[in-house]
Coordinates of C-alpha atoms and ligand atoms in Angstrom, one line a residue:
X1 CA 8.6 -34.5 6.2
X2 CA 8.9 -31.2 4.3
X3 CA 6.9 -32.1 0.7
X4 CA 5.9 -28.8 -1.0
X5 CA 2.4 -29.4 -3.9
X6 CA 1.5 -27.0 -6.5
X7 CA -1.9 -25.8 -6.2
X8 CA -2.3 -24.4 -9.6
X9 CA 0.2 -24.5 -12.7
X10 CA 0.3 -21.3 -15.4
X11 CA -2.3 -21.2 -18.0
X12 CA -1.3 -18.9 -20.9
X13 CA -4.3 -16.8 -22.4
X14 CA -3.5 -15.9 -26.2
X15 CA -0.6 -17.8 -28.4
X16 CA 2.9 -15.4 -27.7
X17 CA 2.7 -13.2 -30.8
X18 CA 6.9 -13.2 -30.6
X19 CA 6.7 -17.0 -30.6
X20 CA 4.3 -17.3 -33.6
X21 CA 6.0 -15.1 -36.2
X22 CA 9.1 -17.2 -35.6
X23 CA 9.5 -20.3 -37.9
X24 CA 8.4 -23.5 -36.4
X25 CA 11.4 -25.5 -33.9
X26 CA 11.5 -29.0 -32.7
X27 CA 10.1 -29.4 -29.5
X28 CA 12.4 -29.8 -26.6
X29 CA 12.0 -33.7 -24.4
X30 CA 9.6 -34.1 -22.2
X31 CA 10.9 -35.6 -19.1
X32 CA 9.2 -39.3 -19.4
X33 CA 11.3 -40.9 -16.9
X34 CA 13.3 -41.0 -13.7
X35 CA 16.3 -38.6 -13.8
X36 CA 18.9 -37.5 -10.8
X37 CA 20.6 -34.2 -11.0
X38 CA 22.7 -32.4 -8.5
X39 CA 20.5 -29.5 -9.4
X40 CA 16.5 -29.4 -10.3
X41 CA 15.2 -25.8 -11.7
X42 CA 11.6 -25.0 -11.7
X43 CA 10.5 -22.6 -14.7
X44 CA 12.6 -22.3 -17.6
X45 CA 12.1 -17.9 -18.3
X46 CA 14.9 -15.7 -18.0
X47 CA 15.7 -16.8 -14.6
X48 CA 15.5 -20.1 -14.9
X49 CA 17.7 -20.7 -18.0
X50 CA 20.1 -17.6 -16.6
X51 CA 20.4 -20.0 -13.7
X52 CA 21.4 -23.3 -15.8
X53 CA 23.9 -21.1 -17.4
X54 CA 25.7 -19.8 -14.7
X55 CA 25.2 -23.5 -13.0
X56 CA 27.4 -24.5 -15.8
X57 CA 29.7 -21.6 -16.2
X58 CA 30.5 -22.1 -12.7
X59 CA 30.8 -25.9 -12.2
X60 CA 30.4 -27.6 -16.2
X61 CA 30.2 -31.0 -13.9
X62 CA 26.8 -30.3 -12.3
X63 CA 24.5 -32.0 -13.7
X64 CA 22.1 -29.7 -13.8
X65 CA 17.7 -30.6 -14.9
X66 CA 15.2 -27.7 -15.7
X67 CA 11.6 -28.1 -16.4
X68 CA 9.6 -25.9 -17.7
X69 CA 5.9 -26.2 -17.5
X70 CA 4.8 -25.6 -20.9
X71 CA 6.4 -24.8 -24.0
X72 CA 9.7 -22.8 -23.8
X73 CA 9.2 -18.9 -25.1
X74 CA 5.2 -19.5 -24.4
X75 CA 4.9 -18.1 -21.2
X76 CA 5.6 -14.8 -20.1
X77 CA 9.4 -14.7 -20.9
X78 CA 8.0 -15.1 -24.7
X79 CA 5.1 -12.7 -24.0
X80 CA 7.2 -9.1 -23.6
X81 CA 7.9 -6.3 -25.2
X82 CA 11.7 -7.0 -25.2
X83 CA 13.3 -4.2 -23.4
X84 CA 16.2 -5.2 -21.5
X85 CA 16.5 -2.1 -19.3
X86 CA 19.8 -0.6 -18.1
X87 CA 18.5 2.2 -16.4
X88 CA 15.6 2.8 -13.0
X89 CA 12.3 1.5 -14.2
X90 CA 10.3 2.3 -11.3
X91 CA 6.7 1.4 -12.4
X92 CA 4.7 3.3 -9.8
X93 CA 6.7 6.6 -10.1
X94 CA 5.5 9.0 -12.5
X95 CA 8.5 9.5 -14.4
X96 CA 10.8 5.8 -14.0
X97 CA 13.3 7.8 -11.5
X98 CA 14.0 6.1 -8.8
X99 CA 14.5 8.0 -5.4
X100 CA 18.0 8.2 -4.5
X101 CA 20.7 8.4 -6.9
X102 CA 23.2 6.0 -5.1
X103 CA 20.7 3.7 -5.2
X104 CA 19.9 4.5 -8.7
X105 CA 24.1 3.7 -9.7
X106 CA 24.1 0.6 -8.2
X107 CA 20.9 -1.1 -10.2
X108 CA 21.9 0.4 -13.3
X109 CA 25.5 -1.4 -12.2
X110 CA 23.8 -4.6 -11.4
X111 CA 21.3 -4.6 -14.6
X112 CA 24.3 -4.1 -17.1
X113 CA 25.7 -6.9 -15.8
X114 CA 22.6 -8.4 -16.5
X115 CA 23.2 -7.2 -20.3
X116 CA 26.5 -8.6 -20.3
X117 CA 25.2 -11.7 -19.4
X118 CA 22.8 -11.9 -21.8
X119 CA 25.3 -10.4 -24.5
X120 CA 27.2 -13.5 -23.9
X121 CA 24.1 -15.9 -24.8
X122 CA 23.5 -13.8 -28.1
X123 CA 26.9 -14.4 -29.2
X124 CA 27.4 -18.0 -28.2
X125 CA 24.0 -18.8 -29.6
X126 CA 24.4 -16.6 -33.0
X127 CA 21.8 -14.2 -32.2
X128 CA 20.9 -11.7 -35.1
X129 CA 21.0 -8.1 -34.5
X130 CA 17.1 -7.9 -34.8
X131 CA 16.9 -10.6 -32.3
X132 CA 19.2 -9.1 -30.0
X133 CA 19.9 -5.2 -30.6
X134 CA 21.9 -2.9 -28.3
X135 CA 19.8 -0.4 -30.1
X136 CA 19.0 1.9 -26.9
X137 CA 15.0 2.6 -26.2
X138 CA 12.9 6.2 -26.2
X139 CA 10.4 7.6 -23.7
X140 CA 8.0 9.0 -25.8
X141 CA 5.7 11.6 -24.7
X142 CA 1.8 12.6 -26.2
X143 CA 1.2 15.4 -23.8
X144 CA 2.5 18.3 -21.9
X145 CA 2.3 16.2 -18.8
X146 CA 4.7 13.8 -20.8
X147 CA 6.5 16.1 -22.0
X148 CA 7.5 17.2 -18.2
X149 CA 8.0 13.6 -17.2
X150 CA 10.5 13.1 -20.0
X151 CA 12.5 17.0 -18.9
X152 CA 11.9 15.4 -15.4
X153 CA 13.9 11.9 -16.3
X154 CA 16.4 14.0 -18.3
X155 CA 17.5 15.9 -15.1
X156 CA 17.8 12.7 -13.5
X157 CA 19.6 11.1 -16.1
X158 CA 22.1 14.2 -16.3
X159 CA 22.3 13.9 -12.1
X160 CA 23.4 10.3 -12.8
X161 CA 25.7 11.1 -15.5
X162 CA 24.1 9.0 -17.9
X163 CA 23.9 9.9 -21.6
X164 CA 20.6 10.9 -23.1
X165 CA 19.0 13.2 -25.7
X166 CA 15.7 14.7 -25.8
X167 CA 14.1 14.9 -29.2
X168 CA 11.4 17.2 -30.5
X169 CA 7.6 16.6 -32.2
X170 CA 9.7 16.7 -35.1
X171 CA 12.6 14.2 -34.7
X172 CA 10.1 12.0 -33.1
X173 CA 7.7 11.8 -36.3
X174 CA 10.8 11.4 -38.3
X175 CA 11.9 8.4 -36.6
X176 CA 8.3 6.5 -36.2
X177 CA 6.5 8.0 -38.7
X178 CA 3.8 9.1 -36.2
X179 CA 2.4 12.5 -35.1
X180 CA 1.2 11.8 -32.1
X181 CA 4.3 12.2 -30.2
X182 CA 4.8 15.4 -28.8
X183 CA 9.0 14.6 -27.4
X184 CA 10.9 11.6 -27.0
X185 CA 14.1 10.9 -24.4
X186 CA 16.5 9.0 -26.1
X187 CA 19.1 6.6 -23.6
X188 CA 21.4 4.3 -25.6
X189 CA 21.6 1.4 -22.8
X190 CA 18.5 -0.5 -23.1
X191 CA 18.9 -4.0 -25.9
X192 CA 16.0 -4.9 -27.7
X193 CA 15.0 -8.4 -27.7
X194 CA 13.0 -10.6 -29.8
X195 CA 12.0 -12.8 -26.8
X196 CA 10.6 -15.6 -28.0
X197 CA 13.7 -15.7 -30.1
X198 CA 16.3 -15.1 -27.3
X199 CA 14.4 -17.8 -24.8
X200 CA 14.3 -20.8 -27.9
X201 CA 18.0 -20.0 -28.5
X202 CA 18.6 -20.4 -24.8
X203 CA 17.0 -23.3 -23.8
X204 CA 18.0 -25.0 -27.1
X205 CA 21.6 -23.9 -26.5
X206 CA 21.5 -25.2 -22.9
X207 CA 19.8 -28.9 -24.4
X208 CA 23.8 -29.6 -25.5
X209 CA 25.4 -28.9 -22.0
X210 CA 22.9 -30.0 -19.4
X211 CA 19.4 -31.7 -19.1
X212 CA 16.3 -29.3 -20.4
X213 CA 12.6 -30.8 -20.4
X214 CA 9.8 -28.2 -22.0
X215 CA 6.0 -29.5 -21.2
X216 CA 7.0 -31.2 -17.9
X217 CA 5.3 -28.8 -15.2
X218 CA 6.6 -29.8 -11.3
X219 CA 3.8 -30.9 -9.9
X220 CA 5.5 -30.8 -6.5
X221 CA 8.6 -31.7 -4.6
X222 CA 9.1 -33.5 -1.1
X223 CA 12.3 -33.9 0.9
X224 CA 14.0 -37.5 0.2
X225 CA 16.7 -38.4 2.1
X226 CA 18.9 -35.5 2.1
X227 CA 18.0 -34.0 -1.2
X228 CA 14.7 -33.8 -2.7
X229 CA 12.2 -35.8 -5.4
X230 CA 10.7 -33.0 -7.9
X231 CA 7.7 -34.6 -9.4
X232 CA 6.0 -33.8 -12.9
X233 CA 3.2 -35.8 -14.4
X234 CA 5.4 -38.4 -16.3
X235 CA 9.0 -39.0 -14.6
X236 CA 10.8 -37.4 -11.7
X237 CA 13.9 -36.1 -10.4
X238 CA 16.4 -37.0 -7.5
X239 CA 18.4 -33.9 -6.8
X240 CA 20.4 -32.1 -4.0
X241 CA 19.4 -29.3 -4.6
X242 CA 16.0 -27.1 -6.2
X243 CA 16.0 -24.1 -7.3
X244 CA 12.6 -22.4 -8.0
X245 CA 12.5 -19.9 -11.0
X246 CA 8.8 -19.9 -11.5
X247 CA 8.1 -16.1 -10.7
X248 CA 4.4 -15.8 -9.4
X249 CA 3.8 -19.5 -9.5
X250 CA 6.2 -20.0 -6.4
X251 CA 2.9 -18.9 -4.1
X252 CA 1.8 -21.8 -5.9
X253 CA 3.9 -24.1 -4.5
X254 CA 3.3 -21.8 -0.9
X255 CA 6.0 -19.5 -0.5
X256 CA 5.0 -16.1 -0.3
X257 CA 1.8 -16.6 0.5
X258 CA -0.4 -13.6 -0.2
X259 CA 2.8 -11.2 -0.8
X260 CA 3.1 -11.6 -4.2
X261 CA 0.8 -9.3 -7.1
X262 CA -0.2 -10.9 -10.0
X263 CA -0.4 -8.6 -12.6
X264 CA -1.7 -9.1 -16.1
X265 CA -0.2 -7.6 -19.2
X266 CA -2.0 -7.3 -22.5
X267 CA -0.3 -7.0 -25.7
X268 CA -1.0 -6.5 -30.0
X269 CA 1.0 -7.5 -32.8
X270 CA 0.2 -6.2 -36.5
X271 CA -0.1 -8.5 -39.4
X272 CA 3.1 -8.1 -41.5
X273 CA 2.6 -4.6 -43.3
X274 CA 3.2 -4.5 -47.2
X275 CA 5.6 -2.7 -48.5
X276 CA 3.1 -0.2 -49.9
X277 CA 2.0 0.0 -46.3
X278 CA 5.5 0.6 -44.7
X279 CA 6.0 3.6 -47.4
X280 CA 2.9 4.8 -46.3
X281 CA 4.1 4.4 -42.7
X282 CA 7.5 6.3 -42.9
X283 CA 10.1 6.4 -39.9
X284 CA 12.8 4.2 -39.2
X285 CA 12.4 0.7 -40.0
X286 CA 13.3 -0.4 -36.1
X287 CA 12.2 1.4 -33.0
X288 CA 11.0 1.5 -29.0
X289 CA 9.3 3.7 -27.2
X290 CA 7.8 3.4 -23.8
X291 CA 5.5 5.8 -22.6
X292 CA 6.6 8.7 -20.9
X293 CA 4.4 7.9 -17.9
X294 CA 5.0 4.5 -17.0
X295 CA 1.4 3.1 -17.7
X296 CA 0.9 4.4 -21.1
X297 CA 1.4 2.4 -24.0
X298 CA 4.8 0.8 -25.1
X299 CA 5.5 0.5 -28.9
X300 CA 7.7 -1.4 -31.2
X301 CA 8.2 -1.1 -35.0
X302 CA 10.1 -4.2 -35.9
X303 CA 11.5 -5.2 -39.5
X304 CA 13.3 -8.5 -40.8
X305 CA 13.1 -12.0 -41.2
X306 CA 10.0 -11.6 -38.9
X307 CA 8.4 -9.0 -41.4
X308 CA 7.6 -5.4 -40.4
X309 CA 5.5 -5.0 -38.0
X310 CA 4.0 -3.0 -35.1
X311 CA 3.4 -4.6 -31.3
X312 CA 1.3 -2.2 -28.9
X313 CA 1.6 -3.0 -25.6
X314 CA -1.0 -1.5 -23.0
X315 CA -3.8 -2.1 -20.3
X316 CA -3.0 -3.8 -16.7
X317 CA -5.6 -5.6 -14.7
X318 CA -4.6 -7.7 -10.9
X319 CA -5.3 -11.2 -10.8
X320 CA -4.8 -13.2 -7.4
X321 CA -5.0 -16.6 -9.5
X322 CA -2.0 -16.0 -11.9
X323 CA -4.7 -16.3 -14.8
X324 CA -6.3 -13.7 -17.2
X325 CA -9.7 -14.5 -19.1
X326 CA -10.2 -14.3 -23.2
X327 CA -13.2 -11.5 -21.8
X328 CA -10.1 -9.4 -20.9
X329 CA -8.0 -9.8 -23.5
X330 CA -10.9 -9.2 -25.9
X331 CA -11.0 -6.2 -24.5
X332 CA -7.8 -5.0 -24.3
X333 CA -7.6 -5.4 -27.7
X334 CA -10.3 -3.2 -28.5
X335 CA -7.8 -0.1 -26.4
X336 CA -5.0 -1.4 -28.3
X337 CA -7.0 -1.0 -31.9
X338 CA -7.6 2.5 -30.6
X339 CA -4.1 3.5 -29.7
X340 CA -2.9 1.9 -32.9
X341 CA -5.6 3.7 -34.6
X342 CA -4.1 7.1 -32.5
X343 CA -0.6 6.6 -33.5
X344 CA -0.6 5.6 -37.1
X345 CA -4.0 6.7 -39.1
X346 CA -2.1 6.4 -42.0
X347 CA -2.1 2.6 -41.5
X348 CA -6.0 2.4 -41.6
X349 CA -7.2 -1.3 -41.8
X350 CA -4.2 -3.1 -40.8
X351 CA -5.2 -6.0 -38.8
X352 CA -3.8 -7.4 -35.7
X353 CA -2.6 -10.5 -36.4
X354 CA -1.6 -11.5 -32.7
X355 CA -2.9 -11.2 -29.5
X356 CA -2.0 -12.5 -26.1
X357 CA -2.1 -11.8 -22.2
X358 CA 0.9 -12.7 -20.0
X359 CA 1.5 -12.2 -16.1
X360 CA 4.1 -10.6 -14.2
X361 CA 5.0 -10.5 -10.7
X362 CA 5.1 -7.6 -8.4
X363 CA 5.8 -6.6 -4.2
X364 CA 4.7 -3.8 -2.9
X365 CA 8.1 -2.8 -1.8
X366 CA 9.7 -3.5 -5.3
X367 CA 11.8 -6.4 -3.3
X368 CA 12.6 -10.0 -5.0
X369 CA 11.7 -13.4 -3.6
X370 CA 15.3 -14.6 -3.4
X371 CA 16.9 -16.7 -1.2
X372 CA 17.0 -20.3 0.6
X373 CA 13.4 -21.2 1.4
X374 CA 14.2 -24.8 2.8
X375 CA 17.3 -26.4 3.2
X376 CA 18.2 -27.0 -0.1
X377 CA 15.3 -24.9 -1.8
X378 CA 16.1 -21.4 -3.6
X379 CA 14.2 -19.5 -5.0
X380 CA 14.3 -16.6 -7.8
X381 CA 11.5 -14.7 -8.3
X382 CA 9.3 -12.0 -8.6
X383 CA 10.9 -9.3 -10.8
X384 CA 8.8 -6.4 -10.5
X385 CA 7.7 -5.9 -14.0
X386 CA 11.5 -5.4 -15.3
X387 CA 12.1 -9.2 -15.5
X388 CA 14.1 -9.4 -18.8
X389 CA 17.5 -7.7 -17.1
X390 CA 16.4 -8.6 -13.1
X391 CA 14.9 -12.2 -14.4
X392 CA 18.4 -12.5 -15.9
X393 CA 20.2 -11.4 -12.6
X394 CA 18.8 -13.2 -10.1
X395 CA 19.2 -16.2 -11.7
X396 CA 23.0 -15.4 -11.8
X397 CA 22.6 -14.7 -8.2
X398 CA 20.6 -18.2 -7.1
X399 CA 23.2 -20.3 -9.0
X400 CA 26.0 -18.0 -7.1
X401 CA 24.1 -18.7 -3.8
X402 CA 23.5 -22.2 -4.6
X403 CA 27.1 -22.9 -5.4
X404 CA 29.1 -20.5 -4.2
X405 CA 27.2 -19.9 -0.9
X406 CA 26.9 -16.3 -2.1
X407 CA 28.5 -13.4 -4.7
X408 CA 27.6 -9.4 -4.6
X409 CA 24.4 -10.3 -7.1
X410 CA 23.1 -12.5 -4.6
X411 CA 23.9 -10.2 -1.6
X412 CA 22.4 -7.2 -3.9
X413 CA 18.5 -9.1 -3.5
X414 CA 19.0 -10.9 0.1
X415 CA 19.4 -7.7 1.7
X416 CA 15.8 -6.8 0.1
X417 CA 13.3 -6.3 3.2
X418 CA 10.6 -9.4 3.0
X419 CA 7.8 -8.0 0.4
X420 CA 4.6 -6.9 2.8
X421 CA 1.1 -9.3 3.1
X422 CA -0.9 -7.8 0.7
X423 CA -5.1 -7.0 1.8
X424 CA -7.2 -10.0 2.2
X425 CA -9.4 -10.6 -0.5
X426 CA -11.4 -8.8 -2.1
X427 CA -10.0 -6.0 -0.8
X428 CA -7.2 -6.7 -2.5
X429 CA -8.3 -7.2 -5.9
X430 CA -10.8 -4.3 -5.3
X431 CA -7.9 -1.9 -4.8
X432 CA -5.6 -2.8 -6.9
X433 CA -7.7 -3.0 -9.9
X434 CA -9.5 0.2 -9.2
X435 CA -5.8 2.1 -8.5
X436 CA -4.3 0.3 -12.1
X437 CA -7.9 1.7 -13.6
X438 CA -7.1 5.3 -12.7
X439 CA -3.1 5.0 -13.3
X440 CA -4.3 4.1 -17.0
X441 CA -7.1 6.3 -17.5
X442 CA -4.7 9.2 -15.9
X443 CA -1.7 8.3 -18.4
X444 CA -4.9 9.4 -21.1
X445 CA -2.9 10.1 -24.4
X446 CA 0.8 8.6 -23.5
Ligands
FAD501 C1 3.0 -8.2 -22.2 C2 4.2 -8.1 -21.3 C3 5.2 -7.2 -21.6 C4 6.4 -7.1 -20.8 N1 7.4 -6.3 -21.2 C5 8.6 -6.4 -20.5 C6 9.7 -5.6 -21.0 O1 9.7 -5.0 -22.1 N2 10.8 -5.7 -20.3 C7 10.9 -6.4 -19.1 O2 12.0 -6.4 -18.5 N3 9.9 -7.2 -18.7 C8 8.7 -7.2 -19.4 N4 7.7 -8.0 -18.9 C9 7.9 -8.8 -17.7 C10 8.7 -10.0 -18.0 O3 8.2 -10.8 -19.1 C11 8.8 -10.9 -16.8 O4 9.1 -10.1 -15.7 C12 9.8 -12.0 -17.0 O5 9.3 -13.0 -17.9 C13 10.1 -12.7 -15.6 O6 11.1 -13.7 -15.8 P1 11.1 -15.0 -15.0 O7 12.1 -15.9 -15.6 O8 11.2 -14.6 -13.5 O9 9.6 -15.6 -15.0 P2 8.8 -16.2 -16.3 O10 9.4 -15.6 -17.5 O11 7.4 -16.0 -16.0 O12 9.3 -17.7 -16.3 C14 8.8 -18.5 -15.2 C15 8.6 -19.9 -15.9 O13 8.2 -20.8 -14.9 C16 7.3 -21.7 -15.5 N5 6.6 -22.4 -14.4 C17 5.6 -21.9 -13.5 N6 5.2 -22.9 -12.7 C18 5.9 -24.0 -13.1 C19 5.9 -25.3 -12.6 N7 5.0 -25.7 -11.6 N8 6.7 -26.3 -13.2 C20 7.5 -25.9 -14.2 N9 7.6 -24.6 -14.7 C21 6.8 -23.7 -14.1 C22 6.4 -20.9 -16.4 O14 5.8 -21.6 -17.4 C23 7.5 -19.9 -16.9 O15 8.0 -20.3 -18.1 C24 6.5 -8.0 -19.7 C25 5.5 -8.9 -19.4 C26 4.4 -9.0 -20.2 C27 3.3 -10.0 -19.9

């Protein structure tokens, strides 16, 4: 008999900054008693709820059950940055371009459907512009090295026939009141996210159409019959059909085993500035930039109902059990004081008010985990760091597999060659933190 047992469950290291600034919600159900569904998903992130929608979309008589281990917009699909990303994103390239530029069209096709998608859940669920803001995203440089990476995309970009514009030192401290950036590439596809915000109007969206449970980790799932029993600590589930959404937590359950990087991302959020403070700050009163090299700092300015305020997003560090320590973050936070301290001098002695970890999932071939696992199991993971618009997709794709027996989406990540083993241990750890230490220290001012 085919019973699958989760050897660890996530563990979140720092309260989601995105999560705390937002005005308290009522909690979604736990799941406190037996249930049967036609469909059981496992992890309630972008996947996982992009899933349940489509589910419904397709069929609205599924009934359709997700649980999600903790609270929803906790975990990492409340811990990002918020760029939902049209274009290539390659995060071990220097410069985001991918290799070829057919292959280039198509994922830029495949994420935009991604942003329709989602462009349909911030409409049906009201979603404010700052919440959800087609607002495009800039690749700012700090150095001449940056500088060429940006003139580097651009030629790509222009290849591609995408729009773009580069902007100088001076456009750039006009628009984020900073002087340390040296150029900037503007692309207009990317929408900004409040995460937190996007995820709670989800899953709360989704409560009045099918059956969401928040706090009600899946301790494991065995084969019953000709379905399956998904287990959590206090009630269970009869269901035909599971789909797993649980990015790097499905090697929990013993998929994947050893194939999967578990990556840890470390993030700051300022207090809210005072008025006097955001004169002092100048520049536009929303903004993004990621770095021109890809492991350089990110940066957001937001403003509205959340207050102003500044999130810095850097330092990286490879963790084989999905969990970070409060050492780390401690001292992340220290880099991110620095960079903060870099970019805006003129905002000497605000605080951070926020500061949490969060884990992403990577192959070293940039392929998913997508497919049928067991008869009856799917699963719809790893999104290789760009999880808001692929998150989104392959859960699209899973409920289009699971239902429809297949769709382009779903073709799109089962023709993705099985991701590689990974080094045994600690080689593994060894290598990749050592290679993510020189990645950063070589990014320097970006
Ligand atoms: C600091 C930071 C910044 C980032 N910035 C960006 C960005 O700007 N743009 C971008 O595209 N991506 C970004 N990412 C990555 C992005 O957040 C992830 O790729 C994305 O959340 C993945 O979506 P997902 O739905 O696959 O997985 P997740 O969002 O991780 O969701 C999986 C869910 O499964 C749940 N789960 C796990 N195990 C179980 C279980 N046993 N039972 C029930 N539930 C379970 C988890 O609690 C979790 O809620 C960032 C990540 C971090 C940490």
């Amino acid at each position: 008999m085919s019973a699958y047992t989760a050897k660890r469950l996530p563990r979140q290291t720092g309260a989601a900054g995105w999560n705390a600034i937002l005005p308290p919600q009522a909690a979604l159900p736990v799941l406190d008693h037996d249930l049967t569904a036609d469909v059981t998903i496992i992890g309630g992130g972008f996947a996982g709820l992009s899933a349940a929608r489509r589910l419904h979309q397709l069929d609205p008589s599924l009934k359709v059950a997700v649980l999600e281990a903790g609270q929803f917009a906790e975990s990492s699909a409340g811990r990002n940055s918020g760029f939902m990303i049209d274009l290539p994103h390659d995060l071990s390239s220097d410069n985001y371009a991918g290799d070829a530029l057919d292959a280039d069209r198509a994922a830029i096709a495949f994420n935009r459907m991604a942003i329709d998608f989602a462009k349909g859940v911030a409409e049906d669920c009201a979603l404010p512009q700052e919440m959800f803001d087609p607002a495009g995203k800039i690749n700012a440089a700090a150095t001449t090295a940056g500088d060429r990476h940006n003139r580097d995309f651009a030629t790509h970009l222009e290849r591609l026939g995408e729009p773009h514009q580069l902007l100088s030192r001076q456009e750039m401290q006009e628009l984020t009141g900073s002087a340390h950036y040296t150029s900037g590439l503007y692309a207009p596809g990317t929408v900004m996210i409040q995460p937190a915000a996007y995820i709670r109007a989800l899953s709360a969206h989704l409560a009045g159409q099918i059956s969401v449970f928040e706090t009600s980790p899946v301790t494991g799932f065995a084969k019953q019959g000709n379905g399956w029993l998904v287990s959590t600590p206090k009630g269970r589930v009869t269901t035909g059909t599971v789909i797993l959404a649980n990015n790097g937590h499905l090697e929990s359950f013993g998929f994947y085993q050893r194939r999967l990087m578990h990556i840890c991302l470390y993030a700051s959020m300022t207090e809210r500035l005072t008025e006097e403070q955001v004169r002092r700050l100048g520049g536009a009163s929303r903004w993004s930039v990621t770095p021109a090299d890809p492991m350089g700092t990110s940066v957001r300015r937001i403003s509205g109902s959340c207050g102003d305020r500044i999130l810095i997003r850097t330092c990286s560090s490879f963790h084989p059990g999905i969990e970070t320590s409060p050492m780390r973050l401690r001292n992340a936070g220290w880099v991110h004081d620095r960079k903060f301290k870099e970019r805006f001098p003129q905002l000497d002695g605000v605080r951070m008010e926020h500061r949490w970890a969060g884990m992403l999932c990577l192959s070293r071939n940039g392929s998913a985990a997508f497919g049928e696992l067991d008869r009856g199991v799917y699963s719809a993971c790893c999104q290789n760091g760009l999880g808001i618009a692929r998150g989104t997709l392959q859960g699209i794709g899973v409920a289009e597999l699971a239902v429809q027996g297949g769709s382009d989406i779903a073709s799109r990540f089962l023709a993705q060659p099985m991701p590689p083993k990974l080094p045994p241990e600690p080689f593994a750890s060894l290598g990749a933190n050592t290679y993510l230490m020189w990645k950063e220290w070589r990014s320097g001012k970006e």
